[in-house]
């Protein structure tokens, strides 16, 4: 991982490898942590070629024959950090897309029916803020005459995620009164 031969690595101190710890700072860090017996933390190690490598260190303090030892295992976080950055970029793109859609979009939990998110078009349609809508059960958005139909449609879609369902014309209850809309539902994994 660091590019050193074992013999060379054994001659190095933590301060030679870890860019965030001098000898004194490392000693102080472990003195604070030794009561915990184990510790997990992120830091950076310097490879033999000079490149900096993000790592996660899982370490323990133990005593053997009356002498205290520090044992640590470092795991390379380079790929994990790339994956996290890609995921964050994807979520940002999705959020921009979601917010910018001209049609109302309501994301509800397929198992429970509770709203988890709505876009600005949904806020305008229902005349309610996002904060007011998140946590509502989808059934609270339909007036009683259409409630049973709304529930059966929701249950069909959530129980048959692979089957396409036709659009449904149904009434919703907004702060300004009833309104007839067309609903298209899709189950997202």
PDB file of C-alpha atoms in Angstrom:
ATOM      1  CA  UNK A   1       0.000   0.000   0.000  1.00  0.00           C
ATOM      2  CA  UNK A   2       2.793   2.427   0.862  1.00  0.00           C
ATOM      3  CA  UNK A   3       5.386   1.013  -1.535  1.00  0.00           C
ATOM      4  CA  UNK A   4       8.055   0.156   1.053  1.00  0.00           C
ATOM      5  CA  UNK A   5       9.860  -3.127   1.474  1.00  0.00           C
ATOM      6  CA  UNK A   6       9.025  -4.675   4.855  1.00  0.00           C
ATOM      7  CA  UNK A   7      12.577  -4.147   6.153  1.00  0.00           C
ATOM      8  CA  UNK A   8      12.472  -0.422   5.263  1.00  0.00           C
ATOM      9  CA  UNK A   9       9.013   0.022   6.721  1.00  0.00           C
ATOM     10  CA  UNK A  10      10.099  -1.476  10.048  1.00  0.00           C
ATOM     11  CA  UNK A  11      12.696   1.316  10.453  1.00  0.00           C
ATOM     12  CA  UNK A  12      10.109   4.111  10.085  1.00  0.00           C
ATOM     13  CA  UNK A  13       8.182   5.816  12.860  1.00  0.00           C
ATOM     14  CA  UNK A  14       4.516   6.845  12.689  1.00  0.00           C
ATOM     15  CA  UNK A  15       5.654  10.427  12.062  1.00  0.00           C
ATOM     16  CA  UNK A  16       7.572   9.227   8.975  1.00  0.00           C
ATOM     17  CA  UNK A  17       4.420   7.705   7.493  1.00  0.00           C
ATOM     18  CA  UNK A  18       1.460   9.698   8.854  1.00  0.00           C
ATOM     19  CA  UNK A  19       1.368  13.291   7.602  1.00  0.00           C
ATOM     20  CA  UNK A  20      -0.933  14.386  10.444  1.00  0.00           C
ATOM     21  CA  UNK A  21       1.139  13.141  13.402  1.00  0.00           C
ATOM     22  CA  UNK A  22       4.500  14.210  14.791  1.00  0.00           C
ATOM     23  CA  UNK A  23       6.010  11.817  17.360  1.00  0.00           C
ATOM     24  CA  UNK A  24       4.742  13.978  20.239  1.00  0.00           C
ATOM     25  CA  UNK A  25       1.290  14.485  18.763  1.00  0.00           C
ATOM     26  CA  UNK A  26       0.955  10.758  18.105  1.00  0.00           C
ATOM     27  CA  UNK A  27       2.013   9.883  21.661  1.00  0.00           C
ATOM     28  CA  UNK A  28      -0.497  12.410  23.039  1.00  0.00           C
ATOM     29  CA  UNK A  29      -3.252  11.053  20.769  1.00  0.00           C
ATOM     30  CA  UNK A  30      -2.696   7.476  21.945  1.00  0.00           C
ATOM     31  CA  UNK A  31      -2.463   8.463  25.603  1.00  0.00           C
ATOM     32  CA  UNK A  32      -5.955   9.964  25.246  1.00  0.00           C
ATOM     33  CA  UNK A  33      -7.256   6.903  23.412  1.00  0.00           C
ATOM     34  CA  UNK A  34      -5.621   4.082  25.371  1.00  0.00           C
ATOM     35  CA  UNK A  35      -8.459   4.022  27.908  1.00  0.00           C
ATOM     36  CA  UNK A  36     -10.800   3.200  25.044  1.00  0.00           C
ATOM     37  CA  UNK A  37      -8.703   0.117  24.155  1.00  0.00           C
ATOM     38  CA  UNK A  38      -9.563   0.534  20.461  1.00  0.00           C
ATOM     39  CA  UNK A  39      -9.957   3.421  18.081  1.00  0.00           C
ATOM     40  CA  UNK A  40     -11.040   3.991  14.487  1.00  0.00           C
ATOM     41  CA  UNK A  41     -10.004   7.198  12.729  1.00  0.00           C
ATOM     42  CA  UNK A  42      -9.235   8.654   9.312  1.00  0.00           C
ATOM     43  CA  UNK A  43      -5.849  10.177   8.518  1.00  0.00           C
ATOM     44  CA  UNK A  44      -3.342  10.385   5.662  1.00  0.00           C
ATOM     45  CA  UNK A  45      -0.206   8.362   4.997  1.00  0.00           C
ATOM     46  CA  UNK A  46       2.710   9.285   2.779  1.00  0.00           C
ATOM     47  CA  UNK A  47       3.734   6.646   0.257  1.00  0.00           C
ATOM     48  CA  UNK A  48       7.371   5.979  -0.568  1.00  0.00           C
ATOM     49  CA  UNK A  49       6.914   7.891  -3.846  1.00  0.00           C
ATOM     50  CA  UNK A  50       5.628  10.937  -1.892  1.00  0.00           C
ATOM     51  CA  UNK A  51       1.955  10.630  -2.827  1.00  0.00           C
ATOM     52  CA  UNK A  52      -0.523  11.150  -0.003  1.00  0.00           C
ATOM     53  CA  UNK A  53      -2.975   8.326   0.637  1.00  0.00           C
ATOM     54  CA  UNK A  54      -6.231   8.729   2.623  1.00  0.00           C
ATOM     55  CA  UNK A  55      -6.527   5.865   5.114  1.00  0.00           C
ATOM     56  CA  UNK A  56      -8.723   4.601   7.900  1.00  0.00           C
ATOM     57  CA  UNK A  57      -6.790   3.254  10.893  1.00  0.00           C
ATOM     58  CA  UNK A  58      -8.202   0.687  13.272  1.00  0.00           C
ATOM     59  CA  UNK A  59      -5.921   0.575  16.286  1.00  0.00           C
ATOM     60  CA  UNK A  60      -5.695  -1.052  19.695  1.00  0.00           C
ATOM     61  CA  UNK A  61      -3.499  -0.665  22.744  1.00  0.00           C
ATOM     62  CA  UNK A  62      -2.510  -3.904  24.452  1.00  0.00           C
ATOM     63  CA  UNK A  63      -0.050  -5.118  27.041  1.00  0.00           C
ATOM     64  CA  UNK A  64       2.215  -8.118  26.533  1.00  0.00           C
ATOM     65  CA  UNK A  65       4.655  -9.277  29.241  1.00  0.00           C
ATOM     66  CA  UNK A  66       4.127  -5.974  31.055  1.00  0.00           C
ATOM     67  CA  UNK A  67       5.038  -3.879  28.004  1.00  0.00           C
ATOM     68  CA  UNK A  68       2.493  -1.650  26.224  1.00  0.00           C
ATOM     69  CA  UNK A  69       2.106  -1.999  22.461  1.00  0.00           C
ATOM     70  CA  UNK A  70       0.189  -0.101  19.842  1.00  0.00           C
ATOM     71  CA  UNK A  71      -1.196  -2.121  16.976  1.00  0.00           C
ATOM     72  CA  UNK A  72      -2.839  -0.440  13.998  1.00  0.00           C
ATOM     73  CA  UNK A  73      -4.198  -1.604  10.682  1.00  0.00           C
ATOM     74  CA  UNK A  74      -4.607   0.975   7.921  1.00  0.00           C
ATOM     75  CA  UNK A  75      -7.069   0.614   5.069  1.00  0.00           C
ATOM     76  CA  UNK A  76      -6.721   2.609   1.840  1.00  0.00           C
ATOM     77  CA  UNK A  77      -9.745   4.924   1.412  1.00  0.00           C
ATOM     78  CA  UNK A  78      -8.875   6.179  -2.081  1.00  0.00           C
ATOM     79  CA  UNK A  79     -11.599   4.194  -3.874  1.00  0.00           C
ATOM     80  CA  UNK A  80     -14.148   4.805  -1.129  1.00  0.00           C
ATOM     81  CA  UNK A  81     -13.540   8.566  -1.362  1.00  0.00           C
ATOM     82  CA  UNK A  82     -13.931   8.443  -5.161  1.00  0.00           C
ATOM     83  CA  UNK A  83     -17.194   6.514  -4.770  1.00  0.00           C
ATOM     84  CA  UNK A  84     -18.462   8.974  -2.179  1.00  0.00           C
ATOM     85  CA  UNK A  85     -17.595  11.915  -4.431  1.00  0.00           C
ATOM     86  CA  UNK A  86     -19.365  10.250  -7.387  1.00  0.00           C
ATOM     87  CA  UNK A  87     -22.414   9.561  -5.227  1.00  0.00           C
ATOM     88  CA  UNK A  88     -22.498  13.161  -3.977  1.00  0.00           C
ATOM     89  CA  UNK A  89     -22.266  14.453  -7.575  1.00  0.00           C
ATOM     90  CA  UNK A  90     -25.053  12.101  -8.656  1.00  0.00           C
ATOM     91  CA  UNK A  91     -27.261  13.198  -5.759  1.00  0.00           C
ATOM     92  CA  UNK A  92     -26.609  16.840  -6.642  1.00  0.00           C
ATOM     93  CA  UNK A  93     -27.608  16.218 -10.289  1.00  0.00           C
ATOM     94  CA  UNK A  94     -30.748  14.353  -9.197  1.00  0.00           C
ATOM     95  CA  UNK A  95     -31.668  17.173  -6.776  1.00  0.00           C
ATOM     96  CA  UNK A  96     -31.303  19.839  -9.500  1.00  0.00           C
ATOM     97  CA  UNK A  97     -33.395  17.703 -11.861  1.00  0.00           C
ATOM     98  CA  UNK A  98     -36.030  16.993  -9.186  1.00  0.00           C
ATOM     99  CA  UNK A  99     -36.334  20.624  -8.136  1.00  0.00           C
ATOM    100  CA  UNK A 100     -36.461  21.870 -11.722  1.00  0.00           C
ATOM    101  CA  UNK A 101     -39.241  19.593 -12.970  1.00  0.00           C
ATOM    102  CA  UNK A 102     -42.344  21.548 -13.980  1.00  0.00           C
ATOM    103  CA  UNK A 103     -44.652  18.707 -12.855  1.00  0.00           C
ATOM    104  CA  UNK A 104     -45.388  17.989  -9.215  1.00  0.00           C
ATOM    105  CA  UNK A 105     -43.314  15.083  -7.888  1.00  0.00           C
ATOM    106  CA  UNK A 106     -44.002  13.449  -4.548  1.00  0.00           C
ATOM    107  CA  UNK A 107     -41.652  10.770  -3.245  1.00  0.00           C
ATOM    108  CA  UNK A 108     -43.328   8.457  -0.780  1.00  0.00           C
ATOM    109  CA  UNK A 109     -42.059   5.350   0.937  1.00  0.00           C
ATOM    110  CA  UNK A 110     -43.508   2.405  -1.031  1.00  0.00           C
ATOM    111  CA  UNK A 111     -43.943   0.354   2.156  1.00  0.00           C
ATOM    112  CA  UNK A 112     -45.445   2.962   4.479  1.00  0.00           C
ATOM    113  CA  UNK A 113     -46.984   5.537   2.149  1.00  0.00           C
ATOM    114  CA  UNK A 114     -45.441   8.469   4.026  1.00  0.00           C
ATOM    115  CA  UNK A 115     -44.043  11.336   1.954  1.00  0.00           C
ATOM    116  CA  UNK A 116     -40.270  11.656   2.086  1.00  0.00           C
ATOM    117  CA  UNK A 117     -39.807  14.549  -0.329  1.00  0.00           C
ATOM    118  CA  UNK A 118     -41.678  16.837  -2.705  1.00  0.00           C
ATOM    119  CA  UNK A 119     -40.484  19.237  -5.356  1.00  0.00           C
ATOM    120  CA  UNK A 120     -41.422  22.954  -5.658  1.00  0.00           C
ATOM    121  CA  UNK A 121     -44.105  22.156  -8.268  1.00  0.00           C
ATOM    122  CA  UNK A 122     -45.816  19.907  -5.685  1.00  0.00           C
ATOM    123  CA  UNK A 123     -45.637  22.714  -3.130  1.00  0.00           C
ATOM    124  CA  UNK A 124     -47.386  25.028  -5.595  1.00  0.00           C
ATOM    125  CA  UNK A 125     -50.001  22.417  -6.562  1.00  0.00           C
ATOM    126  CA  UNK A 126     -50.961  21.609  -2.962  1.00  0.00           C
ATOM    127  CA  UNK A 127     -50.388  25.176  -1.690  1.00  0.00           C
ATOM    128  CA  UNK A 128     -48.287  23.697   1.117  1.00  0.00           C
ATOM    129  CA  UNK A 129     -44.626  23.996   1.966  1.00  0.00           C
ATOM    130  CA  UNK A 130     -42.246  21.086   1.621  1.00  0.00           C
ATOM    131  CA  UNK A 131     -41.930  21.006   5.401  1.00  0.00           C
ATOM    132  CA  UNK A 132     -45.715  20.718   5.781  1.00  0.00           C
ATOM    133  CA  UNK A 133     -45.893  17.845   3.298  1.00  0.00           C
ATOM    134  CA  UNK A 134     -42.949  15.669   4.328  1.00  0.00           C
ATOM    135  CA  UNK A 135     -44.190  13.099   6.804  1.00  0.00           C
ATOM    136  CA  UNK A 136     -47.791  13.178   5.618  1.00  0.00           C
ATOM    137  CA  UNK A 137     -49.361   9.902   4.553  1.00  0.00           C
ATOM    138  CA  UNK A 138     -50.324  10.015   0.870  1.00  0.00           C
ATOM    139  CA  UNK A 139     -53.947   9.314   1.872  1.00  0.00           C
ATOM    140  CA  UNK A 140     -54.082  12.714   3.615  1.00  0.00           C
ATOM    141  CA  UNK A 141     -53.845  14.331   0.170  1.00  0.00           C
ATOM    142  CA  UNK A 142     -57.037  12.753  -1.191  1.00  0.00           C
ATOM    143  CA  UNK A 143     -60.624  13.660  -0.283  1.00  0.00           C
ATOM    144  CA  UNK A 144     -62.824  10.817   1.102  1.00  0.00           C
ATOM    145  CA  UNK A 145     -64.710  10.010  -2.122  1.00  0.00           C
ATOM    146  CA  UNK A 146     -61.413   9.142  -3.895  1.00  0.00           C
ATOM    147  CA  UNK A 147     -59.492   7.833  -0.881  1.00  0.00           C
ATOM    148  CA  UNK A 148     -60.241   4.127  -1.411  1.00  0.00           C
ATOM    149  CA  UNK A 149     -59.316   4.403  -5.099  1.00  0.00           C
ATOM    150  CA  UNK A 150     -56.070   6.245  -4.189  1.00  0.00           C
ATOM    151  CA  UNK A 151     -55.142   3.556  -1.671  1.00  0.00           C
ATOM    152  CA  UNK A 152     -55.817   0.669  -4.070  1.00  0.00           C
ATOM    153  CA  UNK A 153     -53.798   2.401  -6.798  1.00  0.00           C
ATOM    154  CA  UNK A 154     -50.897   3.071  -4.420  1.00  0.00           C
ATOM    155  CA  UNK A 155     -50.950  -0.533  -3.166  1.00  0.00           C
ATOM    156  CA  UNK A 156     -51.003  -1.906  -6.728  1.00  0.00           C
ATOM    157  CA  UNK A 157     -47.994   0.200  -7.712  1.00  0.00           C
ATOM    158  CA  UNK A 158     -45.993  -0.616  -4.579  1.00  0.00           C
ATOM    159  CA  UNK A 159     -46.734  -4.354  -4.793  1.00  0.00           C
ATOM    160  CA  UNK A 160     -46.080  -4.578  -8.547  1.00  0.00           C
ATOM    161  CA  UNK A 161     -43.026  -2.381  -9.151  1.00  0.00           C
ATOM    162  CA  UNK A 162     -42.150  -4.049 -12.463  1.00  0.00           C
ATOM    163  CA  UNK A 163     -45.619  -3.787 -13.995  1.00  0.00           C
ATOM    164  CA  UNK A 164     -46.454  -0.538 -15.733  1.00  0.00           C
ATOM    165  CA  UNK A 165     -49.540   1.140 -14.333  1.00  0.00           C
ATOM    166  CA  UNK A 166     -51.653   3.473 -16.405  1.00  0.00           C
ATOM    167  CA  UNK A 167     -52.042   7.102 -15.343  1.00  0.00           C
ATOM    168  CA  UNK A 168     -54.873   7.726 -12.886  1.00  0.00           C
ATOM    169  CA  UNK A 169     -57.238  10.714 -12.909  1.00  0.00           C
ATOM    170  CA  UNK A 170     -58.132  11.451  -9.312  1.00  0.00           C
ATOM    171  CA  UNK A 171     -58.985  14.286  -6.937  1.00  0.00           C
ATOM    172  CA  UNK A 172     -56.454  15.689  -4.508  1.00  0.00           C
ATOM    173  CA  UNK A 173     -57.042  17.915  -1.496  1.00  0.00           C
ATOM    174  CA  UNK A 174     -55.084  21.163  -1.583  1.00  0.00           C
ATOM    175  CA  UNK A 175     -55.203  24.058   0.864  1.00  0.00           C
ATOM    176  CA  UNK A 176     -57.305  25.830  -1.751  1.00  0.00           C
ATOM    177  CA  UNK A 177     -59.760  22.933  -2.144  1.00  0.00           C
ATOM    178  CA  UNK A 178     -60.241  19.886  -4.339  1.00  0.00           C
ATOM    179  CA  UNK A 179     -58.472  19.584  -7.664  1.00  0.00           C
ATOM    180  CA  UNK A 180     -58.582  16.892 -10.375  1.00  0.00           C
ATOM    181  CA  UNK A 181     -55.113  15.687 -11.453  1.00  0.00           C
ATOM    182  CA  UNK A 182     -53.472  12.902 -13.390  1.00  0.00           C
ATOM    183  CA  UNK A 183     -51.092  10.766 -11.334  1.00  0.00           C
ATOM    184  CA  UNK A 184     -48.355   8.569 -12.738  1.00  0.00           C
ATOM    185  CA  UNK A 185     -46.518   6.427 -10.242  1.00  0.00           C
ATOM    186  CA  UNK A 186     -43.224   4.575 -10.398  1.00  0.00           C
ATOM    187  CA  UNK A 187     -41.511   2.526  -7.723  1.00  0.00           C
ATOM    188  CA  UNK A 188     -37.850   3.459  -7.292  1.00  0.00           C
ATOM    189  CA  UNK A 189     -35.401   1.066  -5.667  1.00  0.00           C
TER     190      UNK A 189
END
